[in-house]
PDB file of C-alpha atoms in Angstrom:
ATOM      1  CA  MET A   1      11.173  17.718   7.200  1.00  0.00           C
ATOM      2  CA  LYS A   2      11.824  17.457   3.450  1.00  0.00           C
ATOM      3  CA  ARG A   3      14.558  14.896   4.078  1.00  0.00           C
ATOM      4  CA  SER A   4      12.407  12.793   6.378  1.00  0.00           C
ATOM      5  CA  ARG A   5      10.955  10.652   3.589  1.00  0.00           C
ATOM      6  CA  PRO A   6      13.943   8.279   3.167  1.00  0.00           C
ATOM      7  CA  ILE A   7      14.182   7.944   6.957  1.00  0.00           C
ATOM      8  CA  VAL A   8      10.492   7.073   7.262  1.00  0.00           C
ATOM      9  CA  VAL A   9      10.634   4.649   4.336  1.00  0.00           C
ATOM     10  CA  VAL A  10      13.683   2.831   5.733  1.00  0.00           C
ATOM     11  CA  ALA A  11      12.037   2.701   9.165  1.00  0.00           C
ATOM     12  CA  GLY A  12       8.911   1.211   7.565  1.00  0.00           C
ATOM     13  CA  LEU A  13      10.957  -1.469   5.842  1.00  0.00           C
ATOM     14  CA  LEU A  14      12.677  -2.308   9.126  1.00  0.00           C
ATOM     15  CA  VAL A  15       9.363  -2.562  10.958  1.00  0.00           C
ATOM     16  CA  ALA A  16       8.011  -4.894   8.281  1.00  0.00           C
ATOM     17  CA  GLY A  17      11.171  -6.975   8.707  1.00  0.00           C
ATOM     18  CA  ILE A  18      10.647  -7.146  12.476  1.00  0.00           C
ATOM     19  CA  ILE A  19       7.092  -8.397  12.020  1.00  0.00           C
ATOM     20  CA  MET A  20       8.229 -10.993   9.488  1.00  0.00           C
ATOM     21  CA  LEU A  21      11.058 -12.125  11.796  1.00  0.00           C
ATOM     22  CA  ALA A  22       8.641 -12.553  14.703  1.00  0.00           C
ATOM     23  CA  TRP A  23       6.422 -14.640  12.412  1.00  0.00           C
ATOM     24  CA  THR A  24       9.253 -17.135  11.803  1.00  0.00           C
ATOM     25  CA  GLN A  25      10.172 -17.670  15.480  1.00  0.00           C
ATOM     26  CA  THR A  26       8.753 -19.905  18.205  1.00  0.00           C
ATOM     27  CA  TRP A  27       5.998 -18.202  20.166  1.00  0.00           C
ATOM     28  CA  PHE A  28       4.754 -20.953  22.484  1.00  0.00           C
ATOM     29  CA  THR A  29       6.242 -24.181  23.805  1.00  0.00           C
ATOM     30  CA  VAL A  30       3.290 -26.362  24.739  1.00  0.00           C
ATOM     31  CA  ASP A  31       3.735 -29.142  27.303  1.00  0.00           C
ATOM     32  CA  LEU A  32       1.527 -32.213  26.822  1.00  0.00           C
ATOM     33  CA  HIS A  33       0.339 -34.807  29.300  1.00  0.00           C
ATOM     34  CA  ALA A  34       2.295 -38.037  29.334  1.00  0.00           C
ATOM     35  CA  GLY A  35       0.953 -40.492  26.801  1.00  0.00           C
ATOM     36  CA  ALA A  36      -1.161 -37.885  25.041  1.00  0.00           C
ATOM     37  CA  ALA A  37       1.161 -37.831  22.036  1.00  0.00           C
ATOM     38  CA  VAL A  38       4.427 -39.232  20.743  1.00  0.00           C
ATOM     39  CA  THR A  39       6.206 -36.139  22.070  1.00  0.00           C
ATOM     40  CA  SER A  40       5.937 -34.310  25.363  1.00  0.00           C
ATOM     41  CA  THR A  41       6.337 -30.783  23.999  1.00  0.00           C
ATOM     42  CA  VAL A  42       5.230 -28.915  20.877  1.00  0.00           C
ATOM     43  CA  ASP A  43       6.797 -25.730  19.546  1.00  0.00           C
ATOM     44  CA  ALA A  44       4.267 -23.387  17.953  1.00  0.00           C
ATOM     45  CA  ASP A  45       5.910 -20.725  15.799  1.00  0.00           C
ATOM     46  CA  GLY A  46       4.391 -17.538  14.474  1.00  0.00           C
ATOM     47  CA  ALA A  47       3.445 -19.220  11.210  1.00  0.00           C
ATOM     48  CA  ALA A  48       1.105 -21.521  13.142  1.00  0.00           C
ATOM     49  CA  VAL A  49      -0.052 -19.036  15.777  1.00  0.00           C
ATOM     50  CA  VAL A  50      -0.513 -15.853  13.705  1.00  0.00           C
ATOM     51  CA  PRO A  51      -0.467 -16.900  10.027  1.00  0.00           C
ATOM     52  CA  GLN A  52      -1.815 -13.487   9.014  1.00  0.00           C
ATOM     53  CA  TYR A  53       1.447 -11.809  10.077  1.00  0.00           C
ATOM     54  CA  THR A  54       3.173 -12.666   6.834  1.00  0.00           C
ATOM     55  CA  ALA A  55       0.456 -11.047   4.709  1.00  0.00           C
ATOM     56  CA  LEU A  56       0.398  -7.961   6.925  1.00  0.00           C
ATOM     57  CA  ALA A  57       4.198  -7.629   6.813  1.00  0.00           C
ATOM     58  CA  ILE A  58       4.365  -8.008   3.030  1.00  0.00           C
ATOM     59  CA  ALA A  59       1.560  -5.468   2.583  1.00  0.00           C
ATOM     60  CA  SER A  60       3.395  -3.023   4.860  1.00  0.00           C
ATOM     61  CA  LEU A  61       6.622  -3.576   2.920  1.00  0.00           C
ATOM     62  CA  ALA A  62       4.936  -2.869  -0.421  1.00  0.00           C
ATOM     63  CA  LEU A  63       3.172   0.141   1.051  1.00  0.00           C
ATOM     64  CA  PHE A  64       6.369   1.901   2.128  1.00  0.00           C
ATOM     65  CA  LEU A  65       8.000   1.176  -1.217  1.00  0.00           C
ATOM     66  CA  ALA A  66       4.997   2.788  -2.909  1.00  0.00           C
ATOM     67  CA  MET A  67       5.442   5.893  -0.757  1.00  0.00           C
ATOM     68  CA  THR A  68       8.696   6.671  -2.589  1.00  0.00           C
ATOM     69  CA  ILE A  69       6.749   7.552  -5.760  1.00  0.00           C
ATOM     70  CA  ALA A  70       3.310   8.453  -4.404  1.00  0.00           C
ATOM     71  CA  GLY A  71       1.750  11.913  -4.499  1.00  0.00           C
ATOM     72  CA  ARG A  72       0.428  13.804  -1.490  1.00  0.00           C
ATOM     73  CA  VAL A  73      -3.126  12.437  -1.501  1.00  0.00           C
ATOM     74  CA  LEU A  74      -1.996   8.868  -2.104  1.00  0.00           C
ATOM     75  CA  ARG A  75       0.561   9.163   0.701  1.00  0.00           C
ATOM     76  CA  ILE A  76      -2.216  10.009   3.150  1.00  0.00           C
ATOM     77  CA  VAL A  77      -4.240   7.021   1.957  1.00  0.00           C
ATOM     78  CA  LEU A  78      -1.219   4.725   2.279  1.00  0.00           C
ATOM     79  CA  ALA A  79      -0.495   6.078   5.765  1.00  0.00           C
ATOM     80  CA  CYS A  80      -4.053   5.294   6.864  1.00  0.00           C
ATOM     81  CA  VAL A  81      -3.715   1.783   5.439  1.00  0.00           C
ATOM     82  CA  GLU A  82      -0.437   1.374   7.313  1.00  0.00           C
ATOM     83  CA  ILE A  83      -2.178   2.319  10.565  1.00  0.00           C
ATOM     84  CA  LEU A  84      -4.807  -0.342   9.920  1.00  0.00           C
ATOM     85  CA  LEU A  85      -2.134  -2.931   9.126  1.00  0.00           C
ATOM     86  CA  GLY A  86      -0.310  -2.116  12.358  1.00  0.00           C
ATOM     87  CA  LEU A  87      -3.531  -2.436  14.332  1.00  0.00           C
ATOM     88  CA  GLY A  88      -4.111  -5.810  12.687  1.00  0.00           C
ATOM     89  CA  VAL A  89      -0.678  -6.984  13.843  1.00  0.00           C
ATOM     90  CA  VAL A  90      -1.281  -5.756  17.393  1.00  0.00           C
ATOM     91  CA  VAL A  91      -4.752  -7.281  17.680  1.00  0.00           C
ATOM     92  CA  SER A  92      -3.591 -10.623  16.260  1.00  0.00           C
ATOM     93  CA  GLY A  93      -0.658 -10.795  18.666  1.00  0.00           C
ATOM     94  CA  ILE A  94      -2.695  -9.861  21.734  1.00  0.00           C
ATOM     95  CA  THR A  95      -5.400 -12.375  20.792  1.00  0.00           C
ATOM     96  CA  ALA A  96      -2.807 -15.135  20.529  1.00  0.00           C
ATOM     97  CA  LEU A  97      -1.292 -14.190  23.889  1.00  0.00           C
ATOM     98  CA  GLY A  98      -4.735 -14.145  25.471  1.00  0.00           C
ATOM     99  CA  ASP A  99      -5.326 -17.821  24.643  1.00  0.00           C
ATOM    100  CA  PRO A 100      -2.083 -19.608  23.735  1.00  0.00           C
ATOM    101  CA  VAL A 101      -3.700 -23.031  23.627  1.00  0.00           C
ATOM    102  CA  ALA A 102      -6.284 -21.911  21.095  1.00  0.00           C
ATOM    103  CA  ALA A 103      -3.578 -20.166  19.068  1.00  0.00           C
ATOM    104  CA  ALA A 104      -1.428 -23.317  19.056  1.00  0.00           C
ATOM    105  CA  LYS A 105      -4.353 -25.660  18.391  1.00  0.00           C
ATOM    106  CA  GLY A 106      -3.148 -26.592  14.926  1.00  0.00           C
ATOM    107  CA  ALA A 107       0.394 -27.427  16.051  1.00  0.00           C
ATOM    108  CA  VAL A 108      -0.822 -29.453  19.038  1.00  0.00           C
ATOM    109  CA  GLY A 109      -3.515 -31.237  17.071  1.00  0.00           C
ATOM    110  CA  ALA A 110      -1.002 -32.342  14.445  1.00  0.00           C
ATOM    111  CA  VAL A 111       0.988 -34.390  17.012  1.00  0.00           C
ATOM    112  CA  ALA A 112      -1.854 -35.364  19.369  1.00  0.00           C
ATOM    113  CA  GLY A 113      -4.242 -36.501  16.656  1.00  0.00           C
ATOM    114  CA  VAL A 114      -7.083 -34.216  17.770  1.00  0.00           C
ATOM    115  CA  SER A 115      -8.674 -31.209  16.113  1.00  0.00           C
ATOM    116  CA  ASP A 116     -11.363 -30.046  18.518  1.00  0.00           C
ATOM    117  CA  LEU A 117     -10.263 -27.201  20.802  1.00  0.00           C
ATOM    118  CA  THR A 118     -11.777 -28.895  23.857  1.00  0.00           C
ATOM    119  CA  ALA A 119      -9.797 -32.064  23.153  1.00  0.00           C
ATOM    120  CA  VAL A 120      -6.642 -30.018  22.617  1.00  0.00           C
ATOM    121  CA  ARG A 121      -7.082 -28.361  26.018  1.00  0.00           C
ATOM    122  CA  ARG A 122      -7.343 -31.792  27.662  1.00  0.00           C
ATOM    123  CA  VAL A 123      -3.928 -32.921  26.423  1.00  0.00           C
ATOM    124  CA  VAL A 124      -2.130 -29.667  27.290  1.00  0.00           C
ATOM    125  CA  SER A 125      -0.499 -29.455  30.704  1.00  0.00           C
ATOM    126  CA  GLY A 126       1.198 -26.064  30.349  1.00  0.00           C
ATOM    127  CA  VAL A 127       2.440 -23.380  27.967  1.00  0.00           C
ATOM    128  CA  ASP A 128       5.724 -21.466  27.987  1.00  0.00           C
ATOM    129  CA  VAL A 129       5.604 -18.088  26.211  1.00  0.00           C
ATOM    130  CA  SER A 130       8.683 -16.675  24.469  1.00  0.00           C
ATOM    131  CA  LEU A 131       9.556 -13.022  23.889  1.00  0.00           C
ATOM    132  CA  TRP A 132       8.644 -13.137  20.197  1.00  0.00           C
ATOM    133  CA  PRO A 133       4.943 -12.379  20.668  1.00  0.00           C
ATOM    134  CA  ALA A 134       5.972  -9.129  22.372  1.00  0.00           C
ATOM    135  CA  VAL A 135       8.368  -8.396  19.505  1.00  0.00           C
ATOM    136  CA  GLY A 136       5.609  -8.893  16.953  1.00  0.00           C
ATOM    137  CA  ILE A 137       3.189  -6.700  18.883  1.00  0.00           C
ATOM    138  CA  ALA A 138       5.874  -4.023  19.251  1.00  0.00           C
ATOM    139  CA  GLY A 139       6.339  -4.128  15.477  1.00  0.00           C
ATOM    140  CA  GLY A 140       2.625  -3.510  15.041  1.00  0.00           C
ATOM    141  CA  VAL A 141       2.737  -0.545  17.418  1.00  0.00           C
ATOM    142  CA  LEU A 142       5.670   0.920  15.499  1.00  0.00           C
ATOM    143  CA  ALA A 143       3.762   0.469  12.240  1.00  0.00           C
ATOM    144  CA  VAL A 144       0.853   2.456  13.674  1.00  0.00           C
ATOM    145  CA  LEU A 145       3.177   5.214  14.871  1.00  0.00           C
ATOM    146  CA  LEU A 146       4.906   5.380  11.485  1.00  0.00           C
ATOM    147  CA  GLY A 147       1.543   5.758   9.773  1.00  0.00           C
ATOM    148  CA  VAL A 148       0.759   8.724  12.020  1.00  0.00           C
ATOM    149  CA  VAL A 149       4.205  10.206  11.358  1.00  0.00           C
ATOM    150  CA  VAL A 150       3.686   9.980   7.610  1.00  0.00           C
ATOM    151  CA  ILE A 151       0.380  11.855   7.867  1.00  0.00           C
ATOM    152  CA  VAL A 152       2.119  14.637   9.816  1.00  0.00           C
ATOM    153  CA  VAL A 153       5.353  15.055   7.826  1.00  0.00           C
ATOM    154  CA  GLN A 154       4.391  14.047   4.274  1.00  0.00           C
ATOM    155  CA  ARG A 155       3.286  17.595   3.374  1.00  0.00           C
ATOM    156  CA  ALA A 156       6.918  18.661   3.229  1.00  0.00           C
ATOM    157  CA  TRP A 157       7.890  15.811   0.916  1.00  0.00           C
ATOM    158  CA  PRO A 158       8.475  16.776  -2.717  1.00  0.00           C
ATOM    159  CA  GLY A 159       6.271  15.297  -5.414  1.00  0.00           C
ATOM    160  CA  PRO A 160       8.623  13.096  -7.486  1.00  0.00           C
ATOM    161  CA  SER A 161       6.419  12.969 -10.566  1.00  0.00           C
ATOM    162  CA  ARG A 162       5.364  16.642 -10.733  1.00  0.00           C
ATOM    163  CA  LYS A 163       8.133  17.794 -13.119  1.00  0.00           C
ATOM    164  CA  TYR A 164       7.653  14.818 -15.398  1.00  0.00           C
ATOM    165  CA  GLY A 165       3.905  15.291 -15.421  1.00  0.00           C
ATOM    166  CA  ALA A 166       4.257  18.987 -16.333  1.00  0.00           C
ATOM    167  CA  ALA A 167       6.676  18.213 -19.157  1.00  0.00           C
ATOM    168  CA  THR A 168       4.391  15.524 -20.502  1.00  0.00           C
ATOM    169  CA  ALA A 169       1.374  17.821 -20.365  1.00  0.00           C
ATOM    170  CA  GLY A 170       3.322  20.601 -22.147  1.00  0.00           C
ATOM    171  CA  ALA A 171       4.457  18.254 -24.900  1.00  0.00           C
ATOM    172  CA  ALA A 172       0.909  17.019 -25.403  1.00  0.00           C
ATOM    173  CA  ALA A 173      -0.381  20.604 -25.628  1.00  0.00           C
ATOM    174  CA  ASP A 174       2.273  21.501 -28.222  1.00  0.00           C
ATOM    175  CA  ALA A 175       1.390  18.443 -30.267  1.00  0.00           C
ATOM    176  CA  ARG A 176      -2.296  19.355 -30.239  1.00  0.00           C
ATOM    177  CA  ALA A 177      -1.510  22.950 -31.269  1.00  0.00           C
ATOM    178  CA  ALA A 178       0.694  21.819 -34.174  1.00  0.00           C
ATOM    179  CA  ALA A 179      -1.821  19.292 -35.479  1.00  0.00           C
ATOM    180  CA  PRO A 180      -4.028  20.481 -38.380  1.00  0.00           C
ATOM    181  CA  VAL A 181      -7.749  20.836 -37.802  1.00  0.00           C
ATOM    182  CA  VAL A 182      -9.659  18.250 -39.788  1.00  0.00           C
ATOM    183  CA  ARG A 183     -12.867  19.762 -41.159  1.00  0.00           C
ATOM    184  CA  ASP A 184     -16.070  17.804 -41.016  1.00  0.00           C
ATOM    185  CA  ALA A 185     -19.693  18.497 -40.212  1.00  0.00           C
ATOM    186  CA  VAL A 186     -19.191  18.048 -36.468  1.00  0.00           C
ATOM    187  CA  VAL A 187     -16.235  20.481 -36.354  1.00  0.00           C
ATOM    188  CA  ASP A 188     -18.129  23.029 -38.471  1.00  0.00           C
ATOM    189  CA  TRP A 189     -21.128  22.781 -36.166  1.00  0.00           C
ATOM    190  CA  ASP A 190     -18.909  23.275 -33.107  1.00  0.00           C
ATOM    191  CA  ASP A 191     -17.384  26.376 -34.747  1.00  0.00           C
ATOM    192  CA  LEU A 192     -20.810  27.799 -35.490  1.00  0.00           C
ATOM    193  CA  SER A 193     -21.877  27.163 -31.869  1.00  0.00           C
ATOM    194  CA  ALA A 194     -18.784  29.058 -30.708  1.00  0.00           C
ATOM    195  CA  GLY A 195     -19.514  31.989 -33.060  1.00  0.00           C
ATOM    196  CA  VAL A 196     -16.725  31.157 -35.512  1.00  0.00           C
ATOM    197  CA  ASP A 197     -17.307  31.133 -39.289  1.00  0.00           C
ATOM    198  CA  PRO A 198     -16.164  27.686 -40.487  1.00  0.00           C
ATOM    199  CA  THR A 199     -15.841  28.995 -44.077  1.00  0.00           C
ATOM    200  CA  ASP A 200     -13.297  31.641 -43.032  1.00  0.00           C
ATOM    201  CA  GLY A 201     -10.257  29.562 -44.004  1.00  0.00           C
ATOM    202  CA  THR A 202      -8.790  27.359 -46.659  1.00  0.00           C
ATOM    203  CA  VAL A 203      -9.487  23.646 -46.708  1.00  0.00           C
ATOM    204  CA  GLY A 204      -6.854  21.601 -48.447  1.00  0.00           C
ATOM    205  CA  SER A 205      -7.392  18.596 -50.590  1.00  0.00           C
ATOM    206  CA  ASP A 206      -6.682  16.369 -47.595  1.00  0.00           C
ATOM    207  CA  GLY A 207      -9.636  17.852 -45.700  1.00  0.00           C
ATOM    208  CA  CYS A 208      -7.446  19.864 -43.294  1.00  0.00           C
ATOM    209  CA  ARG A 209      -7.824  23.555 -42.652  1.00  0.00           C
ATOM    210  CA  SER A 210      -4.618  25.582 -42.824  1.00  0.00           C
ATOM    211  CA  THR A 211      -4.583  28.455 -40.325  1.00  0.00           C
ATOM    212  CA  ASP A 212      -1.808  30.238 -42.254  1.00  0.00           C
ATOM    213  CA  ASP A 213      -3.814  30.157 -45.500  1.00  0.00           C
ATOM    214  CA  ALA A 214      -6.873  31.307 -43.609  1.00  0.00           C
ATOM    215  CA  GLY A 215      -4.988  34.292 -42.217  1.00  0.00           C
ATOM    216  CA  ALA A 216      -3.634  35.199 -45.655  1.00  0.00           C
ATOM    217  CA  GLU A 217      -7.103  34.973 -47.169  1.00  0.00           C
ATOM    218  CA  ARG A 218      -8.548  37.260 -44.508  1.00  0.00           C
ATOM    219  CA  GLY A 219      -5.800  39.812 -45.240  1.00  0.00           C
ATOM    220  CA  ALA A 220      -6.396  39.734 -49.005  1.00  0.00           C
ATOM    221  CA  PRO A 221      -8.682  42.461 -50.603  1.00  0.00           C
TER     222      PRO A 221
END
């Protein structure tokens, strides 16, 4: 389980690549009525049919890269976001498959000189569907499954920044302990509130209280 993180991350990158590949391929080949346009067929690729695929794929790619340095809580958040991204891919693909003419309206309208969906439907005689819509939808399903997997297995992943964070916190604590205490009215008032005598120590000419001098003074008769 502890070694599953690189496998999951690589799988996430591959899934994002599948979605991006599907976006670049031809989804629908639309046949037009004779005389409706200068060409009899129009190829509608994923960029025209599901333009949101590229944004979803890039977001998924960045998300899995972020998982390599994220902590436990952030990993759960990223996994939930990945599930939503996968659902977005699936819904977009199924919607396009449900109405190919509407999905390819922009590509058809560009060659037929029409923009209204009703007019586009009039010039279309048929639509051939490729396998790439199914590939894109499958990529979305895999993205959802990977998000669920991350939620389940991420507890066993080590926190990459824990050691660094502890060292940084320790160094900061040592620096604060070594720094002299600058005496002023606010510090004196805080000492009085805590039950400490602010005059029980030596204040140097630079306005800093020396704890060593204070200890020597308390030990003197």
